[in-house]
């Protein structure tokens, strides 16, 4: 086996997200040696991360071990490690322990994180949502806020009002805000006895004049109304200009918040800078029509890291279907090279967009087709369940959703973290300044 | 409601384990005000923690939010907090933020942790297994060990031999060792391509002359044979005398280990020292026949924190059924006081013991009844599933086991922790000294 392998071209894929995984699958059992590098041992189904953050799903239900997904791909090796540097001349990827992985072809699919527009210190007070760890951190903060209010009410008879702030009215922000409102109104309502969780305020701030602005304006308007029915206060044309612990500055005014979540801004992986190609202000790499980079036709960039302008002048959006389609083109172009065929150009097929609002509503838009309400939610559910990678996960996620739907129970409602971390968290939240504009709410119960 | 409450006796329960929860349930909807304090928001089903540690189950499947379990108990409040101090004279419990919770009656059910016999610095190199966080840490180390060996094999063509050490041959140690061997031989065997996971060594060290010494000697012998069939090497009469990163000292000899787990020793919660009662060397409080402490008949100690000598001279063991039985007696004695009835004495009813060895075998002993092998495993499965608290958890756990059984898949096989932690872990494990007595194993694949 070692002999035959020596002549096979080596393809390295950086990233086990939608793009990287699809590329590995497309290249499997071909006459190639493939190495996939990821920092995590699992692929994360990012579209459902907000459900982990709001304690509907467990991490294991939206994440699958990469090895398990690829175990039938005999020519694909998986390496747990962080790609720190791409050497385009000597053709290798350097990992964090300085080990070097050589390549003939490279597919860079390292994705993007949220961007704080240069204010990285905001992250501690308003975490974003890109990884399982992010989701668990947000879940911990949200659940702890309720726990601390309950404790305060038991001990003192009153409590700081609960106020959740979501910054950004894209799909993630809308889904998070809807889900937090859902927790407060339904799932937790019976569990807490000294506080009325239904009094919790959920506020969404969006800088533009409408939320979900990748959709048609009438759908944005409908989504806003649906959110408001769930109890979410939506502020449009509202820029968050500063963040500190327990407070968010909107325009000129500081607003108290129990928990703030950041759901806006995109910053592509810094690996893009190693490719001697032009990058835009979000760090995305300008790619050629075949998805390779200008000076290195053996290096492809796909997914959230790639900036690809379509013929109509629109950019391909940073969504899972786009990453998967790019992976197909990039991997086909590698095989075309090997088979002596010409490369093909990338064409994005927009399958439409969907966003869910709370537990029973969504908006869907595909070309001229628009759907809203419960029917749209069913469509959303169907699409997400069938695309969830891994058979087991599908059944389990469907089971959990169905259960949550029937009983309004939150099955994954654990606060984890060791006791020192909890101590820290308690101290941090207890130390928050009481903010004047909000009156203390009366608790339901008076302690004697 | 506030008026009527003033005259009701206040009962505080410290701990949401088996004992504390049972006490809260027994006191629910009586003419009492009950406050349950726990550091975590969830009850942990400790007998199945080893399955979280070995990636068979997810944390959410063996842990339930305490509020959810008690939400129908209208007179029971749940406070998230850590009890730091019991003031027996002024009758209050002080939490970590110096808030004080007053009581008329107190049930102390704060449990025990593993004890390193004064060598607390061993914990970093050989964590124990008492909480969900412990289980996730052990899982992370075990899975990372395989990942790092795979990476080493891919990069260099060979790897450090994988060696897992479990210290202690009680039920937890036996279950962990069997489950780790099972992972290496079945669940992970197909996922890794450069290493042969079946070559991983699993070794169990027990200081006594047999494992599982709460069972009859013939069952200990059978369990040892079953473990050995799974590939576990069992060393009896072997004391671990020192531990440092990647090495365990057995008697006079240092032994290399990829991951070590501590599964012996018991140390009761330090809260026992606040009660002006005698404590034994494990920190357990000597309780009276009614489970109260000598000088304070309004304070009860139950579960792993209580030392209770039966009429036959044997101590009540630190197991879930004993804690639950003690909770019944303690709560009945509080109700007896209020109703002007005499207190009752605690009688332990030994329902028998069981321990599982790998995925299909167990030993069971109840009085004269002994069971081994698959039948015992079915009995073990039945008892654990029906006693898992919470309807949802039961179904889900059964589903996961069944799935694992059918497919040998490990569904919960995620390594979580943020990337900095991963970095730390990688560095830590990479920095481990190569140990002479073990030869480097040949990897299955040679990298070109």
PDB file of C-alpha atoms in Angstrom, chain B residues 176-441:
ATOM      1  CA  UNK B 176     -14.654   2.449  33.549  1.00  0.00           C
ATOM      2  CA  UNK B 177     -11.973  -0.080  32.631  1.00  0.00           C
ATOM      3  CA  UNK B 178     -14.490  -2.300  30.835  1.00  0.00           C
ATOM      4  CA  UNK B 179     -15.965   0.650  28.948  1.00  0.00           C
ATOM      5  CA  UNK B 180     -12.584   2.045  27.860  1.00  0.00           C
ATOM      6  CA  UNK B 181     -11.584  -1.390  26.578  1.00  0.00           C
ATOM      7  CA  UNK B 182     -14.894  -1.539  24.735  1.00  0.00           C
ATOM      8  CA  UNK B 183     -14.299   1.825  23.048  1.00  0.00           C
ATOM      9  CA  UNK B 184     -10.819   0.802  21.922  1.00  0.00           C
ATOM     10  CA  UNK B 185     -11.898  -2.578  20.620  1.00  0.00           C
ATOM     11  CA  UNK B 186     -15.221  -1.759  19.036  1.00  0.00           C
ATOM     12  CA  UNK B 187     -16.508   1.778  18.819  1.00  0.00           C
ATOM     13  CA  UNK B 188     -13.357   3.480  17.612  1.00  0.00           C
ATOM     14  CA  UNK B 189     -11.768   0.616  15.709  1.00  0.00           C
ATOM     15  CA  UNK B 190     -13.053   1.692  12.300  1.00  0.00           C
ATOM     16  CA  UNK B 191     -12.705   5.427  12.754  1.00  0.00           C
ATOM     17  CA  UNK B 192      -8.948   5.630  13.010  1.00  0.00           C
ATOM     18  CA  UNK B 193      -6.921   4.712   9.979  1.00  0.00           C
ATOM     19  CA  UNK B 194      -3.289   5.186  10.955  1.00  0.00           C
ATOM     20  CA  UNK B 195      -3.428   3.511  14.361  1.00  0.00           C
ATOM     21  CA  UNK B 196      -4.858   0.225  15.509  1.00  0.00           C
ATOM     22  CA  UNK B 197      -7.023   1.205  18.483  1.00  0.00           C
ATOM     23  CA  UNK B 198      -7.292  -2.447  19.476  1.00  0.00           C
ATOM     24  CA  UNK B 199      -3.668  -2.330  20.587  1.00  0.00           C
ATOM     25  CA  UNK B 200      -4.528   0.114  23.352  1.00  0.00           C
ATOM     26  CA  UNK B 201      -3.676  -1.265  26.779  1.00  0.00           C
ATOM     27  CA  UNK B 202      -6.136  -0.904  29.631  1.00  0.00           C
ATOM     28  CA  UNK B 203      -4.790  -1.706  33.099  1.00  0.00           C
ATOM     29  CA  UNK B 204      -6.626  -1.757  36.411  1.00  0.00           C
ATOM     30  CA  UNK B 205      -4.726  -1.561  39.707  1.00  0.00           C
ATOM     31  CA  UNK B 206      -6.414  -2.735  42.908  1.00  0.00           C
ATOM     32  CA  UNK B 207      -4.757  -2.627  46.320  1.00  0.00           C
ATOM     33  CA  UNK B 208      -6.748  -5.542  47.790  1.00  0.00           C
ATOM     34  CA  UNK B 209      -6.474  -9.182  46.784  1.00  0.00           C
ATOM     35  CA  UNK B 210      -9.655  -9.048  44.705  1.00  0.00           C
ATOM     36  CA  UNK B 211     -11.760  -6.526  42.807  1.00  0.00           C
ATOM     37  CA  UNK B 212     -15.352  -5.635  43.755  1.00  0.00           C
ATOM     38  CA  UNK B 213     -14.803  -6.749  47.308  1.00  0.00           C
ATOM     39  CA  UNK B 214     -18.298  -5.874  48.446  1.00  0.00           C
ATOM     40  CA  UNK B 215     -19.373  -8.970  46.482  1.00  0.00           C
ATOM     41  CA  UNK B 216     -18.737 -12.641  47.272  1.00  0.00           C
ATOM     42  CA  UNK B 217     -15.262 -13.885  46.266  1.00  0.00           C
ATOM     43  CA  UNK B 218     -16.566 -16.119  43.476  1.00  0.00           C
ATOM     44  CA  UNK B 219     -18.255 -13.143  41.814  1.00  0.00           C
ATOM     45  CA  UNK B 220     -15.079 -11.070  42.124  1.00  0.00           C
ATOM     46  CA  UNK B 221     -13.226 -13.848  40.373  1.00  0.00           C
ATOM     47  CA  UNK B 222     -15.835 -14.051  37.633  1.00  0.00           C
ATOM     48  CA  UNK B 223     -15.767 -10.279  37.111  1.00  0.00           C
ATOM     49  CA  UNK B 224     -11.973 -10.371  36.854  1.00  0.00           C
ATOM     50  CA  UNK B 225     -12.171 -13.040  34.160  1.00  0.00           C
ATOM     51  CA  UNK B 226     -14.831 -11.107  32.273  1.00  0.00           C
ATOM     52  CA  UNK B 227     -12.672  -7.987  32.400  1.00  0.00           C
ATOM     53  CA  UNK B 228      -9.657  -9.902  31.141  1.00  0.00           C
ATOM     54  CA  UNK B 229     -11.700 -11.248  28.234  1.00  0.00           C
ATOM     55  CA  UNK B 230     -12.393  -7.635  27.286  1.00  0.00           C
ATOM     56  CA  UNK B 231      -8.641  -7.058  27.196  1.00  0.00           C
ATOM     57  CA  UNK B 232      -8.194  -5.371  30.562  1.00  0.00           C
ATOM     58  CA  UNK B 233      -5.086  -6.321  32.527  1.00  0.00           C
ATOM     59  CA  UNK B 234      -5.997  -6.578  36.221  1.00  0.00           C
ATOM     60  CA  UNK B 235      -3.279  -6.209  38.856  1.00  0.00           C
ATOM     61  CA  UNK B 236      -4.310  -7.182  42.398  1.00  0.00           C
ATOM     62  CA  UNK B 237      -2.391  -6.328  45.596  1.00  0.00           C
ATOM     63  CA  UNK B 238      -1.024  -3.349  43.676  1.00  0.00           C
ATOM     64  CA  UNK B 239      -0.920  -0.009  45.414  1.00  0.00           C
ATOM     65  CA  UNK B 240      -0.479   3.173  43.478  1.00  0.00           C
ATOM     66  CA  UNK B 241       1.980   5.157  45.552  1.00  0.00           C
ATOM     67  CA  UNK B 242       2.557   8.246  43.415  1.00  0.00           C
ATOM     68  CA  UNK B 243       1.179   9.930  40.315  1.00  0.00           C
ATOM     69  CA  UNK B 244       2.599  12.523  37.970  1.00  0.00           C
ATOM     70  CA  UNK B 245       1.727  13.577  34.403  1.00  0.00           C
ATOM     71  CA  UNK B 246       1.743  10.501  32.117  1.00  0.00           C
ATOM     72  CA  UNK B 247       3.083   8.219  34.839  1.00  0.00           C
ATOM     73  CA  UNK B 248       1.746   6.211  37.727  1.00  0.00           C
ATOM     74  CA  UNK B 249       3.974   4.647  40.388  1.00  0.00           C
ATOM     75  CA  UNK B 250       2.878   1.137  41.311  1.00  0.00           C
ATOM     76  CA  UNK B 251       4.804  -0.072  44.318  1.00  0.00           C
ATOM     77  CA  UNK B 252       8.335   1.024  43.411  1.00  0.00           C
ATOM     78  CA  UNK B 253       7.958   1.181  39.662  1.00  0.00           C
ATOM     79  CA  UNK B 254       6.871   4.056  37.435  1.00  0.00           C
ATOM     80  CA  UNK B 255       4.503   2.998  34.670  1.00  0.00           C
ATOM     81  CA  UNK B 256       3.778   5.086  31.578  1.00  0.00           C
ATOM     82  CA  UNK B 257       0.148   6.020  30.961  1.00  0.00           C
ATOM     83  CA  UNK B 258      -1.653   8.003  28.246  1.00  0.00           C
ATOM     84  CA  UNK B 259      -4.613   8.649  30.530  1.00  0.00           C
ATOM     85  CA  UNK B 260      -5.031   7.760  34.195  1.00  0.00           C
ATOM     86  CA  UNK B 261      -8.340   7.748  36.064  1.00  0.00           C
ATOM     87  CA  UNK B 262      -8.781   7.704  39.824  1.00  0.00           C
ATOM     88  CA  UNK B 263     -11.566   5.461  41.104  1.00  0.00           C
ATOM     89  CA  UNK B 264     -10.911   4.898  44.765  1.00  0.00           C
ATOM     90  CA  UNK B 265     -11.165   6.668  48.109  1.00  0.00           C
ATOM     91  CA  UNK B 266     -14.068   8.558  49.614  1.00  0.00           C
ATOM     92  CA  UNK B 267     -14.049  11.919  51.303  1.00  0.00           C
ATOM     93  CA  UNK B 268     -17.312  13.270  52.681  1.00  0.00           C
ATOM     94  CA  UNK B 269     -18.316  16.912  52.274  1.00  0.00           C
ATOM     95  CA  UNK B 270     -16.456  19.184  54.734  1.00  0.00           C
ATOM     96  CA  UNK B 271     -19.812  20.583  55.894  1.00  0.00           C
ATOM     97  CA  UNK B 272     -19.945  17.652  58.330  1.00  0.00           C
ATOM     98  CA  UNK B 273     -17.360  19.435  60.473  1.00  0.00           C
ATOM     99  CA  UNK B 274     -19.765  22.278  61.261  1.00  0.00           C
ATOM    100  CA  UNK B 275     -22.140  20.009  63.177  1.00  0.00           C
ATOM    101  CA  UNK B 276     -20.194  19.539  66.433  1.00  0.00           C
ATOM    102  CA  UNK B 277     -20.464  15.806  65.942  1.00  0.00           C
ATOM    103  CA  UNK B 278     -17.864  13.084  65.674  1.00  0.00           C
ATOM    104  CA  UNK B 279     -16.575  12.426  62.146  1.00  0.00           C
ATOM    105  CA  UNK B 280     -14.579   9.417  60.944  1.00  0.00           C
ATOM    106  CA  UNK B 281     -11.382   9.607  58.926  1.00  0.00           C
ATOM    107  CA  UNK B 282     -13.341   9.877  55.673  1.00  0.00           C
ATOM    108  CA  UNK B 283     -15.202  12.873  57.086  1.00  0.00           C
ATOM    109  CA  UNK B 284     -18.479  11.006  57.563  1.00  0.00           C
ATOM    110  CA  UNK B 285     -20.648  12.195  60.450  1.00  0.00           C
ATOM    111  CA  UNK B 286     -21.608   9.674  63.130  1.00  0.00           C
ATOM    112  CA  UNK B 287     -25.397   9.865  63.282  1.00  0.00           C
ATOM    113  CA  UNK B 288     -27.901   8.724  65.888  1.00  0.00           C
ATOM    114  CA  UNK B 289     -30.396   5.942  65.257  1.00  0.00           C
ATOM    115  CA  UNK B 290     -32.945   8.490  63.999  1.00  0.00           C
ATOM    116  CA  UNK B 291     -30.243   9.949  61.667  1.00  0.00           C
ATOM    117  CA  UNK B 292     -29.981  13.232  63.587  1.00  0.00           C
ATOM    118  CA  UNK B 293     -26.674  14.406  65.049  1.00  0.00           C
ATOM    119  CA  UNK B 294     -26.012  14.063  68.750  1.00  0.00           C
ATOM    120  CA  UNK B 295     -26.193  17.678  69.908  1.00  0.00           C
ATOM    121  CA  UNK B 296     -28.751  18.932  67.389  1.00  0.00           C
ATOM    122  CA  UNK B 297     -31.850  16.830  67.004  1.00  0.00           C
ATOM    123  CA  UNK B 298     -33.164  19.216  64.334  1.00  0.00           C
ATOM    124  CA  UNK B 299     -30.245  18.389  62.026  1.00  0.00           C
ATOM    125  CA  UNK B 300     -30.124  15.162  60.037  1.00  0.00           C
ATOM    126  CA  UNK B 301     -27.235  13.799  58.000  1.00  0.00           C
ATOM    127  CA  UNK B 302     -27.967  11.285  55.253  1.00  0.00           C
ATOM    128  CA  UNK B 303     -26.361   9.516  52.315  1.00  0.00           C
ATOM    129  CA  UNK B 304     -22.631   9.332  51.690  1.00  0.00           C
ATOM    130  CA  UNK B 305     -22.002  11.897  54.452  1.00  0.00           C
ATOM    131  CA  UNK B 306     -23.525   9.725  57.192  1.00  0.00           C
ATOM    132  CA  UNK B 307     -21.737   7.004  59.123  1.00  0.00           C
ATOM    133  CA  UNK B 308     -24.343   4.569  60.437  1.00  0.00           C
ATOM    134  CA  UNK B 309     -23.412   1.302  62.041  1.00  0.00           C
ATOM    135  CA  UNK B 310     -25.985  -1.442  61.662  1.00  0.00           C
ATOM    136  CA  UNK B 311     -26.827  -3.962  64.386  1.00  0.00           C
ATOM    137  CA  UNK B 312     -24.595  -6.532  62.723  1.00  0.00           C
ATOM    138  CA  UNK B 313     -21.694  -4.108  63.054  1.00  0.00           C
ATOM    139  CA  UNK B 314     -21.500  -3.331  59.336  1.00  0.00           C
ATOM    140  CA  UNK B 315     -21.595   0.200  58.054  1.00  0.00           C
ATOM    141  CA  UNK B 316     -24.386   1.249  55.712  1.00  0.00           C
ATOM    142  CA  UNK B 317     -22.624   1.541  52.319  1.00  0.00           C
ATOM    143  CA  UNK B 318     -22.389   4.772  50.350  1.00  0.00           C
ATOM    144  CA  UNK B 319     -24.811   3.804  47.610  1.00  0.00           C
ATOM    145  CA  UNK B 320     -27.919   5.405  46.131  1.00  0.00           C
ATOM    146  CA  UNK B 321     -30.493   3.048  47.705  1.00  0.00           C
ATOM    147  CA  UNK B 322     -29.044   3.733  51.173  1.00  0.00           C
ATOM    148  CA  UNK B 323     -29.242   7.494  50.625  1.00  0.00           C
ATOM    149  CA  UNK B 324     -32.838   7.205  49.447  1.00  0.00           C
ATOM    150  CA  UNK B 325     -33.806   5.041  52.423  1.00  0.00           C
ATOM    151  CA  UNK B 326     -32.141   7.486  54.825  1.00  0.00           C
ATOM    152  CA  UNK B 327     -34.003  10.369  53.190  1.00  0.00           C
ATOM    153  CA  UNK B 328     -37.284   8.605  53.867  1.00  0.00           C
ATOM    154  CA  UNK B 329     -36.466   8.099  57.550  1.00  0.00           C
ATOM    155  CA  UNK B 330     -35.178  11.653  58.055  1.00  0.00           C
ATOM    156  CA  UNK B 331     -38.163  13.266  56.350  1.00  0.00           C
ATOM    157  CA  UNK B 332     -40.594  11.026  58.209  1.00  0.00           C
ATOM    158  CA  UNK B 333     -38.936  11.999  61.480  1.00  0.00           C
ATOM    159  CA  UNK B 334     -39.427  15.689  60.706  1.00  0.00           C
ATOM    160  CA  UNK B 335     -43.108  15.033  59.979  1.00  0.00           C
ATOM    161  CA  UNK B 336     -43.332  12.887  63.130  1.00  0.00           C
ATOM    162  CA  UNK B 337     -42.031  15.806  65.217  1.00  0.00           C
ATOM    163  CA  UNK B 338     -44.586  18.165  63.726  1.00  0.00           C
ATOM    164  CA  UNK B 339     -47.411  15.702  64.223  1.00  0.00           C
ATOM    165  CA  UNK B 340     -46.365  14.949  67.800  1.00  0.00           C
ATOM    166  CA  UNK B 341     -45.385  11.365  67.039  1.00  0.00           C
ATOM    167  CA  UNK B 342     -42.240   9.605  68.242  1.00  0.00           C
ATOM    168  CA  UNK B 343     -39.278   9.369  65.882  1.00  0.00           C
ATOM    169  CA  UNK B 344     -38.428   6.135  64.131  1.00  0.00           C
ATOM    170  CA  UNK B 345     -35.073   4.420  63.873  1.00  0.00           C
ATOM    171  CA  UNK B 346     -33.296   3.884  60.584  1.00  0.00           C
ATOM    172  CA  UNK B 347     -33.105   0.317  59.261  1.00  0.00           C
ATOM    173  CA  UNK B 348     -31.107  -0.341  56.113  1.00  0.00           C
ATOM    174  CA  UNK B 349     -32.598  -2.775  53.684  1.00  0.00           C
ATOM    175  CA  UNK B 350     -29.842  -4.153  51.483  1.00  0.00           C
ATOM    176  CA  UNK B 351     -31.411  -4.683  48.085  1.00  0.00           C
ATOM    177  CA  UNK B 352     -28.225  -6.195  46.724  1.00  0.00           C
ATOM    178  CA  UNK B 353     -25.439  -4.943  44.523  1.00  0.00           C
ATOM    179  CA  UNK B 354     -24.659  -4.989  40.860  1.00  0.00           C
ATOM    180  CA  UNK B 355     -21.759  -3.985  38.659  1.00  0.00           C
ATOM    181  CA  UNK B 356     -21.476  -4.095  34.910  1.00  0.00           C
ATOM    182  CA  UNK B 357     -18.431  -5.334  33.006  1.00  0.00           C
ATOM    183  CA  UNK B 358     -18.270  -4.101  29.438  1.00  0.00           C
ATOM    184  CA  UNK B 359     -21.315  -3.979  27.242  1.00  0.00           C
ATOM    185  CA  UNK B 360     -22.966  -7.304  27.803  1.00  0.00           C
ATOM    186  CA  UNK B 361     -21.928  -8.657  31.164  1.00  0.00           C
ATOM    187  CA  UNK B 362     -22.534  -7.867  34.812  1.00  0.00           C
ATOM    188  CA  UNK B 363     -22.548  -9.436  38.248  1.00  0.00           C
ATOM    189  CA  UNK B 364     -25.530  -9.210  40.571  1.00  0.00           C
ATOM    190  CA  UNK B 365     -25.778 -10.309  44.198  1.00  0.00           C
ATOM    191  CA  UNK B 366     -28.822  -9.959  46.444  1.00  0.00           C
ATOM    192  CA  UNK B 367     -28.783 -12.068  49.575  1.00  0.00           C
ATOM    193  CA  UNK B 368     -28.269 -15.612  48.374  1.00  0.00           C
ATOM    194  CA  UNK B 369     -29.100 -14.787  44.762  1.00  0.00           C
ATOM    195  CA  UNK B 370     -26.150 -14.496  42.390  1.00  0.00           C
ATOM    196  CA  UNK B 371     -26.259 -13.724  38.677  1.00  0.00           C
ATOM    197  CA  UNK B 372     -23.493 -13.340  36.132  1.00  0.00           C
ATOM    198  CA  UNK B 373     -23.021 -12.765  32.408  1.00  0.00           C
ATOM    199  CA  UNK B 374     -25.672 -11.530  30.016  1.00  0.00           C
ATOM    200  CA  UNK B 375     -28.638 -12.268  32.286  1.00  0.00           C
ATOM    201  CA  UNK B 376     -27.063 -10.185  35.034  1.00  0.00           C
ATOM    202  CA  UNK B 377     -26.452  -7.445  32.505  1.00  0.00           C
ATOM    203  CA  UNK B 378     -30.143  -7.437  31.557  1.00  0.00           C
ATOM    204  CA  UNK B 379     -31.033  -7.177  35.242  1.00  0.00           C
ATOM    205  CA  UNK B 380     -28.549  -4.338  35.627  1.00  0.00           C
ATOM    206  CA  UNK B 381     -29.997  -2.551  32.588  1.00  0.00           C
ATOM    207  CA  UNK B 382     -33.544  -2.966  33.851  1.00  0.00           C
ATOM    208  CA  UNK B 383     -32.805  -1.632  37.331  1.00  0.00           C
ATOM    209  CA  UNK B 384     -30.822   1.358  36.065  1.00  0.00           C
ATOM    210  CA  UNK B 385     -33.284   2.380  33.418  1.00  0.00           C
ATOM    211  CA  UNK B 386     -36.328   2.211  35.676  1.00  0.00           C
ATOM    212  CA  UNK B 387     -34.614   4.168  38.394  1.00  0.00           C
ATOM    213  CA  UNK B 388     -33.282   6.900  36.141  1.00  0.00           C
ATOM    214  CA  UNK B 389     -35.127   9.953  37.267  1.00  0.00           C
ATOM    215  CA  UNK B 390     -37.391  11.570  34.715  1.00  0.00           C
ATOM    216  CA  UNK B 391     -39.491   9.913  32.057  1.00  0.00           C
ATOM    217  CA  UNK B 392     -37.754  11.558  29.133  1.00  0.00           C
ATOM    218  CA  UNK B 393     -34.337  10.476  30.271  1.00  0.00           C
ATOM    219  CA  UNK B 394     -35.411   6.887  30.532  1.00  0.00           C
ATOM    220  CA  UNK B 395     -36.618   6.603  26.983  1.00  0.00           C
ATOM    221  CA  UNK B 396     -33.681   8.463  25.594  1.00  0.00           C
ATOM    222  CA  UNK B 397     -31.093   6.452  27.518  1.00  0.00           C
ATOM    223  CA  UNK B 398     -32.678   3.216  26.499  1.00  0.00           C
ATOM    224  CA  UNK B 399     -32.678   4.417  22.890  1.00  0.00           C
ATOM    225  CA  UNK B 400     -29.022   5.359  23.047  1.00  0.00           C
ATOM    226  CA  UNK B 401     -27.970   2.096  24.598  1.00  0.00           C
ATOM    227  CA  UNK B 402     -29.973   0.128  22.135  1.00  0.00           C
ATOM    228  CA  UNK B 403     -28.429   2.083  19.289  1.00  0.00           C
ATOM    229  CA  UNK B 404     -24.917   1.583  20.645  1.00  0.00           C
ATOM    230  CA  UNK B 405     -25.660  -2.075  21.051  1.00  0.00           C
ATOM    231  CA  UNK B 406     -26.876  -2.459  17.493  1.00  0.00           C
ATOM    232  CA  UNK B 407     -24.270  -0.401  15.745  1.00  0.00           C
ATOM    233  CA  UNK B 408     -21.352  -0.165  18.142  1.00  0.00           C
ATOM    234  CA  UNK B 409     -21.485   3.527  17.445  1.00  0.00           C
ATOM    235  CA  UNK B 410     -20.610   5.989  20.153  1.00  0.00           C
ATOM    236  CA  UNK B 411     -23.136   8.708  19.726  1.00  0.00           C
ATOM    237  CA  UNK B 412     -21.813  11.165  22.240  1.00  0.00           C
ATOM    238  CA  UNK B 413     -18.251  11.141  21.023  1.00  0.00           C
ATOM    239  CA  UNK B 414     -17.508  14.843  21.142  1.00  0.00           C
ATOM    240  CA  UNK B 415     -14.467  16.529  22.493  1.00  0.00           C
ATOM    241  CA  UNK B 416     -15.637  19.876  23.769  1.00  0.00           C
ATOM    242  CA  UNK B 417     -13.670  22.664  25.335  1.00  0.00           C
ATOM    243  CA  UNK B 418     -12.560  25.867  23.677  1.00  0.00           C
ATOM    244  CA  UNK B 419      -9.611  25.899  21.363  1.00  0.00           C
ATOM    245  CA  UNK B 420      -7.299  27.360  23.973  1.00  0.00           C
ATOM    246  CA  UNK B 421      -8.121  24.458  26.240  1.00  0.00           C
ATOM    247  CA  UNK B 422      -7.482  22.105  23.385  1.00  0.00           C
ATOM    248  CA  UNK B 423      -4.165  23.800  22.768  1.00  0.00           C
ATOM    249  CA  UNK B 424      -3.300  23.322  26.407  1.00  0.00           C
ATOM    250  CA  UNK B 425      -4.322  19.715  26.264  1.00  0.00           C
ATOM    251  CA  UNK B 426      -2.326  19.091  23.119  1.00  0.00           C
ATOM    252  CA  UNK B 427       0.732  20.705  24.633  1.00  0.00           C
ATOM    253  CA  UNK B 428       0.278  18.831  27.882  1.00  0.00           C
ATOM    254  CA  UNK B 429      -0.030  15.499  26.215  1.00  0.00           C
ATOM    255  CA  UNK B 430       2.685  16.211  23.683  1.00  0.00           C
ATOM    256  CA  UNK B 431       5.041  17.179  26.460  1.00  0.00           C
ATOM    257  CA  UNK B 432       4.743  13.802  28.082  1.00  0.00           C
ATOM    258  CA  UNK B 433       8.048  12.054  28.514  1.00  0.00           C
ATOM    259  CA  UNK B 434       8.601   9.039  26.322  1.00  0.00           C
ATOM    260  CA  UNK B 435       8.925   6.148  28.638  1.00  0.00           C
ATOM    261  CA  UNK B 436      11.583   3.548  28.102  1.00  0.00           C
ATOM    262  CA  UNK B 437       9.997   0.175  28.936  1.00  0.00           C
ATOM    263  CA  UNK B 438       7.478   0.560  26.136  1.00  0.00           C
ATOM    264  CA  UNK B 439       8.514   0.193  22.571  1.00  0.00           C
ATOM    265  CA  UNK B 440       6.974   2.365  19.941  1.00  0.00           C
ATOM    266  CA  UNK B 441       4.343   0.432  18.101  1.00  0.00           C
TER     267      UNK B 441
END
